[in-house]
mmCIF file of C-alpha atoms and ligand atoms in Angstrom:
data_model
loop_
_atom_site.group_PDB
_atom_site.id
_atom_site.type_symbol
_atom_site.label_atom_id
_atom_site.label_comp_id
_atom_site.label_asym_id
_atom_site.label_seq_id
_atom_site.Cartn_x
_atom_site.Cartn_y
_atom_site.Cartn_z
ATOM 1 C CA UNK A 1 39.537 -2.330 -34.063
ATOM 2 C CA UNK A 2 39.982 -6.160 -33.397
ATOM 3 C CA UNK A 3 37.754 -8.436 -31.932
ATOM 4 C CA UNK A 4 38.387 -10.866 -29.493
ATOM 5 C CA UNK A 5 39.138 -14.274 -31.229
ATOM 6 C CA UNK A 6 36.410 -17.188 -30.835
ATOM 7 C CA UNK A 7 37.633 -20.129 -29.162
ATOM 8 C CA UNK A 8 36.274 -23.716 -30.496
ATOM 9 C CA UNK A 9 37.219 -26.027 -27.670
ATOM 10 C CA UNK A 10 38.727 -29.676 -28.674
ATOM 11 C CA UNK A 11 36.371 -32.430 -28.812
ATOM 12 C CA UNK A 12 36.826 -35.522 -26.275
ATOM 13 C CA UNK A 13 38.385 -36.103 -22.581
ATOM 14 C CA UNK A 14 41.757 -34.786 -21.035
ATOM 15 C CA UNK A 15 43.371 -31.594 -22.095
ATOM 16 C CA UNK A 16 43.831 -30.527 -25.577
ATOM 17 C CA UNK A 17 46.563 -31.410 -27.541
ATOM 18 C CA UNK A 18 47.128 -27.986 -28.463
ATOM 19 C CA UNK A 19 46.132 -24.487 -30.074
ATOM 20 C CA UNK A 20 45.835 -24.171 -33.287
ATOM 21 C CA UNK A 21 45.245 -19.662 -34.134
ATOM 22 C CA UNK A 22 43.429 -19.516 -37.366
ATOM 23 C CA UNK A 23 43.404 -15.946 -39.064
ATOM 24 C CA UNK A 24 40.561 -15.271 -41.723
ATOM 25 C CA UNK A 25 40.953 -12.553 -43.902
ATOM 26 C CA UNK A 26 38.547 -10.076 -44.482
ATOM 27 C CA UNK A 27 35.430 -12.211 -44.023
ATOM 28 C CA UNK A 28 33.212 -9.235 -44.188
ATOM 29 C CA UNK A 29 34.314 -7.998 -47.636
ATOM 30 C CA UNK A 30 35.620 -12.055 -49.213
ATOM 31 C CA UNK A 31 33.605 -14.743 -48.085
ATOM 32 C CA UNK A 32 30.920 -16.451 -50.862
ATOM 33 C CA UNK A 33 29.655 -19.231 -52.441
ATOM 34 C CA UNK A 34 30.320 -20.981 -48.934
ATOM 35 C CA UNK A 35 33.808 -20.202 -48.050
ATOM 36 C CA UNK A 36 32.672 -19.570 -44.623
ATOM 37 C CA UNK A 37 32.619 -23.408 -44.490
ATOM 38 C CA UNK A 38 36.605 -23.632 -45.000
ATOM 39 C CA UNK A 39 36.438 -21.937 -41.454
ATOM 40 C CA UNK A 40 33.637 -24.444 -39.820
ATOM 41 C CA UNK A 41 35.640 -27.521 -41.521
ATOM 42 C CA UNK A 42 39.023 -26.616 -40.227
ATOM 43 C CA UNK A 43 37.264 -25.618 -36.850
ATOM 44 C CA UNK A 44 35.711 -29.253 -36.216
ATOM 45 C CA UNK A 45 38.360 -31.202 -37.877
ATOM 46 C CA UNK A 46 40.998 -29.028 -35.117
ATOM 47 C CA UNK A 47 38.144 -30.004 -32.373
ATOM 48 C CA UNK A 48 38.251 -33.705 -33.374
ATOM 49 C CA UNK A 49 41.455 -34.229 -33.595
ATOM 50 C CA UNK A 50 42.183 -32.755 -29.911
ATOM 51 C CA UNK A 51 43.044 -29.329 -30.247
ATOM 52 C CA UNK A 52 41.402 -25.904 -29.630
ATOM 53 C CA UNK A 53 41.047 -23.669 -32.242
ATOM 54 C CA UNK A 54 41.335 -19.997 -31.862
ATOM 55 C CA UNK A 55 39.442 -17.766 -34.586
ATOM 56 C CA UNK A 56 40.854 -14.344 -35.728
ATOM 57 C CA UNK A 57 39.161 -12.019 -37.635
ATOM 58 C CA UNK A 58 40.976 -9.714 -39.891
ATOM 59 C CA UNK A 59 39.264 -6.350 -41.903
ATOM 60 C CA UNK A 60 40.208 -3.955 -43.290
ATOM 61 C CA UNK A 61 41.975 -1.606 -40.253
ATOM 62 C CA UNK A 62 42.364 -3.827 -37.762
ATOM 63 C CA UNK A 63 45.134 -5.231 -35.401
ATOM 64 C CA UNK A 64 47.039 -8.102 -37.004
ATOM 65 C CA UNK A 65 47.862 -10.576 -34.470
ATOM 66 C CA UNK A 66 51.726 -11.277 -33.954
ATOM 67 C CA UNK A 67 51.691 -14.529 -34.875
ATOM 68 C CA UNK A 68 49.558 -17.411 -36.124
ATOM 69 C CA UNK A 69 49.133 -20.947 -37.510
ATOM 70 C CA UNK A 70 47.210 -20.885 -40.456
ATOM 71 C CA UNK A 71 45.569 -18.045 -42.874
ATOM 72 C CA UNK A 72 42.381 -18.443 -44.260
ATOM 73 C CA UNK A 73 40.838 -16.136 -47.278
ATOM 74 C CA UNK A 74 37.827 -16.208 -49.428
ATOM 75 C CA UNK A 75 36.174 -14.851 -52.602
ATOM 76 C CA UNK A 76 34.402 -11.990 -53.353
ATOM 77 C CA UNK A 77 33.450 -9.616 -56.261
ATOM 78 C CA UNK A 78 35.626 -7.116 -57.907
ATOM 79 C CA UNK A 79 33.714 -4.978 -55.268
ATOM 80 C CA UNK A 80 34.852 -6.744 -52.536
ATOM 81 C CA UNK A 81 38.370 -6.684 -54.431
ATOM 82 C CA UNK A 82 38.397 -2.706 -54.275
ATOM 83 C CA UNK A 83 37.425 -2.601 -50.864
ATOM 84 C CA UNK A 84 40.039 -4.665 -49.417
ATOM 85 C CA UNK A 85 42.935 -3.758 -51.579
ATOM 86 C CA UNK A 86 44.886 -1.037 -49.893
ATOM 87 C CA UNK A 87 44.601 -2.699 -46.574
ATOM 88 C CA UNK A 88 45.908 -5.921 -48.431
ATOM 89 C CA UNK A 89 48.852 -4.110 -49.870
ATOM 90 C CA UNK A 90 50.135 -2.925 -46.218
ATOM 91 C CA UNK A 91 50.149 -6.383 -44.755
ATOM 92 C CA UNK A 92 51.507 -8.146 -47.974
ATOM 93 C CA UNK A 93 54.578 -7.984 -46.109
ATOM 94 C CA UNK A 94 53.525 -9.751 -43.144
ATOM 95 C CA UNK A 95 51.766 -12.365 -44.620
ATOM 96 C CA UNK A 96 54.986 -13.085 -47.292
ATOM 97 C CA UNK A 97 57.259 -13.443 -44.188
ATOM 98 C CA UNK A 98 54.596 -15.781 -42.692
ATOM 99 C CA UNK A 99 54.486 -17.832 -45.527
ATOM 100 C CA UNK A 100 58.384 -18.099 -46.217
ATOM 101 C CA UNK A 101 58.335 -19.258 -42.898
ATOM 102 C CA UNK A 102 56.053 -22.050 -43.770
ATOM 103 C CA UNK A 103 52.550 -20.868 -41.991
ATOM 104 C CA UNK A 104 50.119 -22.698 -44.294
ATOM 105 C CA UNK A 105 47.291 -20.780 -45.805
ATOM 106 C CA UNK A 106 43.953 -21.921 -47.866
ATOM 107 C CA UNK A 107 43.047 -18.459 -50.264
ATOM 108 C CA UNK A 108 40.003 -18.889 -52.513
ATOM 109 C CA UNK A 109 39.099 -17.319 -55.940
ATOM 110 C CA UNK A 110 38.923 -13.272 -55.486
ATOM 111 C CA UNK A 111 41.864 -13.664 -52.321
ATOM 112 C CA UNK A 112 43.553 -15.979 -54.379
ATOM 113 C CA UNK A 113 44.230 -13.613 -57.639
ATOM 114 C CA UNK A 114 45.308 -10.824 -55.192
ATOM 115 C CA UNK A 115 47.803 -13.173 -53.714
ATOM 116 C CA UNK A 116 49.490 -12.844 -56.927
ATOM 117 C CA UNK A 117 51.076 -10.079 -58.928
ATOM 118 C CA UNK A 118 47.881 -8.394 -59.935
ATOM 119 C CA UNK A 119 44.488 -8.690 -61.046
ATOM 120 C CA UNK A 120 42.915 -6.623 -64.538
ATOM 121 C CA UNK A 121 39.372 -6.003 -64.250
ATOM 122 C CA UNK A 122 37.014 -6.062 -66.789
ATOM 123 C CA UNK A 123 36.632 -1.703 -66.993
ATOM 124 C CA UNK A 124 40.844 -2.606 -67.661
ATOM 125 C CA UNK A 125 41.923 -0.994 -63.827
ATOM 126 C CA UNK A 126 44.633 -2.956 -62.402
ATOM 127 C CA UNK A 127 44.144 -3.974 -58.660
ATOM 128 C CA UNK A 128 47.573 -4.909 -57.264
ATOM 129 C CA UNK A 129 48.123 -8.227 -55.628
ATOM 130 C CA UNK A 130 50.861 -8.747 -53.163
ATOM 131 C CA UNK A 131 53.214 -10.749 -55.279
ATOM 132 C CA UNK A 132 53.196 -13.790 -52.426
ATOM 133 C CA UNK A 133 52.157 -16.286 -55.204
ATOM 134 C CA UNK A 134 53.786 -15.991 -58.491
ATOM 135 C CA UNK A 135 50.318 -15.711 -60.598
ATOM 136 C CA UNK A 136 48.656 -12.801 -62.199
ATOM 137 C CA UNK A 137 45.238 -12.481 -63.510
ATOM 138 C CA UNK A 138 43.094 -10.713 -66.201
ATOM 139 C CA UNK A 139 39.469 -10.530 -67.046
ATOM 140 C CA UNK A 140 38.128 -12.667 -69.315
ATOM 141 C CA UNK A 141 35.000 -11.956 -71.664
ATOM 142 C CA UNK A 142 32.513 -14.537 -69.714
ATOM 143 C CA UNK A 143 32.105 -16.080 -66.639
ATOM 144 C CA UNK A 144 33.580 -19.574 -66.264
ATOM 145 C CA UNK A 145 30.786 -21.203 -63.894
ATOM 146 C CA UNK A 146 30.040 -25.067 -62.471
ATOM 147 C CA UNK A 147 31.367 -28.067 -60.291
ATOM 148 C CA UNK A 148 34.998 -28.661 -61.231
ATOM 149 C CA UNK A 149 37.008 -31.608 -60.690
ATOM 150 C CA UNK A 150 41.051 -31.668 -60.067
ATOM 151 C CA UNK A 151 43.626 -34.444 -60.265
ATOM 152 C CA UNK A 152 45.791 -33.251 -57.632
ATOM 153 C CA UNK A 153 49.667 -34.928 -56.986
ATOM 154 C CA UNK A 154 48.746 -34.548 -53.092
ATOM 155 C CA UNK A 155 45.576 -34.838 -52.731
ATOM 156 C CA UNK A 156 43.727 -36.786 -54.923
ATOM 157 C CA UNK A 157 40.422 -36.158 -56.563
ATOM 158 C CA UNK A 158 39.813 -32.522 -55.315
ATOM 159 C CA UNK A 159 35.907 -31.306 -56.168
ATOM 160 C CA UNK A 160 35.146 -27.896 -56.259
ATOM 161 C CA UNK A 161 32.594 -24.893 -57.548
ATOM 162 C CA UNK A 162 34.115 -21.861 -59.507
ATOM 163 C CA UNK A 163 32.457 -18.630 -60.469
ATOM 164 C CA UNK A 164 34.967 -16.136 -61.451
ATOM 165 C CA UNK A 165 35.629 -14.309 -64.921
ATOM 166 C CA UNK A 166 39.581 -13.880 -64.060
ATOM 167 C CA UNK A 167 41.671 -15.727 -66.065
ATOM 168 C CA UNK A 168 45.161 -16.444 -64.180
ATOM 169 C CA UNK A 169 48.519 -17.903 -65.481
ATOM 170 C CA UNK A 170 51.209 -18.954 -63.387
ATOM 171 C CA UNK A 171 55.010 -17.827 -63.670
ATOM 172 C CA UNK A 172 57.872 -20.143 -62.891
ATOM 173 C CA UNK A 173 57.552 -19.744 -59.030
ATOM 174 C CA UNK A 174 54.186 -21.577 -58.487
ATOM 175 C CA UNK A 175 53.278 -25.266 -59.021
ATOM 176 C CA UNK A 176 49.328 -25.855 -59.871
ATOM 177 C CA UNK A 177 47.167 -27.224 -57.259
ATOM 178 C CA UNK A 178 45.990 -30.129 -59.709
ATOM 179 C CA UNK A 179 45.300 -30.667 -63.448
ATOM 180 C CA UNK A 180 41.713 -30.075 -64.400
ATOM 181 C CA UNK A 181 39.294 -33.566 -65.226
ATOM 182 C CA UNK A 182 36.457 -31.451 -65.949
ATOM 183 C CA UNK A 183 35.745 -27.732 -65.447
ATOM 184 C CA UNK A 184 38.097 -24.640 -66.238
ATOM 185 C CA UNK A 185 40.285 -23.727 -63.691
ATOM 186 C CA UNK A 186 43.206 -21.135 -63.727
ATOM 187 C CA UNK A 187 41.813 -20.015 -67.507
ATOM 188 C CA UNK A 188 40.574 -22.631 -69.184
ATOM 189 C CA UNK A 189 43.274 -23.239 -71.684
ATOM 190 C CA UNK A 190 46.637 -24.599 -69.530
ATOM 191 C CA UNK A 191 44.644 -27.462 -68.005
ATOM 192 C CA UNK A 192 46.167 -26.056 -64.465
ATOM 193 C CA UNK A 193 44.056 -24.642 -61.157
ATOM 194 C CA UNK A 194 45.445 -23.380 -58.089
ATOM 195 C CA UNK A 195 48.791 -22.451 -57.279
ATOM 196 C CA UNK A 196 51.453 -23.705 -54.450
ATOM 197 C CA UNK A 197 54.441 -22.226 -53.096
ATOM 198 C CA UNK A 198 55.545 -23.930 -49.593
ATOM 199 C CA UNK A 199 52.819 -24.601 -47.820
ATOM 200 C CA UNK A 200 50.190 -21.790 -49.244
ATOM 201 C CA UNK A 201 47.556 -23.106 -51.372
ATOM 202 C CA UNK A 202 45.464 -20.738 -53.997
ATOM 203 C CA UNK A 203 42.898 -22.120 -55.739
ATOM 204 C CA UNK A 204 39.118 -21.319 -57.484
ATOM 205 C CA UNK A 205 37.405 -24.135 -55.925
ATOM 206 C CA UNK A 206 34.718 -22.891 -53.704
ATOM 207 C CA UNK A 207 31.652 -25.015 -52.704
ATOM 208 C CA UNK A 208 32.937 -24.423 -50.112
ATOM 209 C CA UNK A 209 36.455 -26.436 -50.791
ATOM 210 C CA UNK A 210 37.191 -28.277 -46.933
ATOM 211 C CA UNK A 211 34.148 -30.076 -46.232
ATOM 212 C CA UNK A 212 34.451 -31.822 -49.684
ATOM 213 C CA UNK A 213 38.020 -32.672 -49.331
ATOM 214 C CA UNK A 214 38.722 -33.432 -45.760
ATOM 215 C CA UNK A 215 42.312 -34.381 -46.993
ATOM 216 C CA UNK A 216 42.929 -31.005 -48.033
ATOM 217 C CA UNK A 217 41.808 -29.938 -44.609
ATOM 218 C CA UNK A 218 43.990 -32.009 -42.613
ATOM 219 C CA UNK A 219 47.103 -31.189 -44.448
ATOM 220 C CA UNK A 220 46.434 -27.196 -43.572
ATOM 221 C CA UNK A 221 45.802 -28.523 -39.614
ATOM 222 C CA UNK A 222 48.813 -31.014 -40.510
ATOM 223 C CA UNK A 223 51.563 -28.260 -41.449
ATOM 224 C CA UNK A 224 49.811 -25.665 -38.686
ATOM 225 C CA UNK A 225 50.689 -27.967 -35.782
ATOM 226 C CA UNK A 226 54.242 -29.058 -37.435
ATOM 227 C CA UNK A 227 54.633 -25.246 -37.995
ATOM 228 C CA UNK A 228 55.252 -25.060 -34.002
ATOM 229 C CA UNK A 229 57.056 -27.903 -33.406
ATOM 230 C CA UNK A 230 53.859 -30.447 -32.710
ATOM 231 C CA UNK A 231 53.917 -33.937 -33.948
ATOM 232 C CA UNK A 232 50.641 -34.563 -35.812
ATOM 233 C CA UNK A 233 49.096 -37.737 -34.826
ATOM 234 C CA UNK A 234 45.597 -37.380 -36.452
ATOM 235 C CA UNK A 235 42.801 -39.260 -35.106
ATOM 236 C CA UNK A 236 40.423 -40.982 -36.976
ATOM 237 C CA UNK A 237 37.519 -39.475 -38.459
ATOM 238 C CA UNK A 238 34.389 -40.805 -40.492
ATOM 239 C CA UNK A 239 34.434 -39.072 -43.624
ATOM 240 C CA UNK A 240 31.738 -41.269 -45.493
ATOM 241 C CA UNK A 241 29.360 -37.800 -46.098
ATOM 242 C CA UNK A 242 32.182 -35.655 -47.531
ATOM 243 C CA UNK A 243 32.885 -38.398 -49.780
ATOM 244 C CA UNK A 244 29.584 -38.759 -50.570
ATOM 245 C CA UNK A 245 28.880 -35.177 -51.069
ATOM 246 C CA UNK A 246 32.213 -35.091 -52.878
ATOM 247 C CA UNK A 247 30.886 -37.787 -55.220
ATOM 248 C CA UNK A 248 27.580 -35.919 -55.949
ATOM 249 C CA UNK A 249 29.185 -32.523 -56.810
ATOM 250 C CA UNK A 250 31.553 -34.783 -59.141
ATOM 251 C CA UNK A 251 29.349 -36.843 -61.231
ATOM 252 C CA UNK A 252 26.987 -32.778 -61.431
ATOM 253 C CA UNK A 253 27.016 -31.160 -65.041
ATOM 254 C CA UNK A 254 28.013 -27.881 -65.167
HETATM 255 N N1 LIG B 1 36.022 -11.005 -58.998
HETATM 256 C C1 LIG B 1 36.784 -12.123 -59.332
HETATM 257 C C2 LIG B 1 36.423 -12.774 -60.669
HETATM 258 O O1 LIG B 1 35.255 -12.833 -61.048
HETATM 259 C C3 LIG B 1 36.703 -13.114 -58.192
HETATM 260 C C4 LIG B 1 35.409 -13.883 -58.100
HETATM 261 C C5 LIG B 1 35.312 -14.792 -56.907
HETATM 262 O O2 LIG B 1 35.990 -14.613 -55.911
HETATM 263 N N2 LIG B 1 34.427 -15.761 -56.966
HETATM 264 O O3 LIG B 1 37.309 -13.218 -61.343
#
């Protein structure tokens, strides 16, 4: 069963500039420690900047849609992990092919180890990933926990919360989303977070991650509207309480 998408209508006079069809994956079974707000950020930013923005919603059984802009995914616990992973498996290929083709995606913590090769749980089972992200991921002994702070080559500062006990390492096929200032990332040892291959983005930062890092946001709306041929001509936005927010979360102790 699929529902019928939620439309977010652009912000401002005259038509919209465009449609921008946002899939979320499996917000029922991944979607904590705020990841919801990836969805609301890229939602308002789409609205300001002219465009409507169409909301999918993907679980486990239902109709994928044919085609669309941008993939969103969130976090959850090895629970969630379970739940979703045979449904994950059978539209690996899909999403793969979408992302070869460039269709930018955002996939956070528990999404984002499945995205790679596979993830070891703590009891030692192997959940299988879908290989779209060269990364794989095994339990660690503790929980790393707290704000976290990237230096990213693209973005900047990035701020962030992680809560995960996985400990992933990247293979030769995926660059880092940033080098760690202060937190753990990826495992706590390489000094990398995230991973990036074309325009997909897989990182532990949730908080959520958008609303602190509006840059981060617009390049996902950036590459979605290039993805069909748009020009992006952004307009402007005040962004003085996600830097502010951004700042607090920064200068936080774990
Ligand atoms: N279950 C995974 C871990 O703890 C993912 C957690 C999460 O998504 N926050 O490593």
């Amino acid at each position: 069963m699929s529902t019928d998408p939620t439309v977010y209508n652009h912000t401002g006079s005259g038509p919209a500039r465009g449609r921008i069809r946002v899939l979320q994956l499996y917000p029922r079974d991944m979607n904590i420690y705020g990841d919801w707000g990836n969805l609301l950020t890229l939602a308002r930013r789409g609205q300001w900047h002219g465009y409507d923005v169409e909301l999918h919603s993907y679980n486990p059984g239902d109709e994928m849609p044919q085609e669309v802009d941008l993939v969103l995914g969130g976090g959850g616990q090895d629970s969630g992990q379970e739940r979703i992973k045979d449904d994950l498996v059978q539209i690996g290929p899909r999403l793969r092919q979408w992302a070869a083709d460039g269709v930018p995606m955002l996939v956070i913590c528990g999404l984002y180890q499945l995205f790679g090769h596979r993830f070891v749980t703590g009891e030692r089972s192997e959940i299988p990933g879908i290989g779209l992200l060269d990364a794989e991921t095994v339990a660690g002994s503790g929980r790393l926990i707290g704000n976290i702070v990237l230096d990213s080559p693209e973005f900047g500062r990035v701020v962030g919360y992680e809560n995960h006990s996985g400990l992933t390492t990247l293979g030769p096929g995926a660059e880092p989303l940033g080098t760690v200032r202060s937190g753990a990332g990826n495992n706590g040892k390489d000094g990398a977070e995230g991973a990036r291959f074309k325009h997909v983005i897989g990182t532990y930062l949730h908080g959520p991650i958008l609303p602190k890092n509006p840059a981060v946001a617009d390049w996902l709306l950036q590459r979605a509207v290039e993805l069909r041929s748009g020009a992006w001509d952004p307009l402007p936005i005040d962004d003085a309480d996600a830097r502010r927010a951004s700042n607090v979360a920064a200068s936080r102790p774990r």
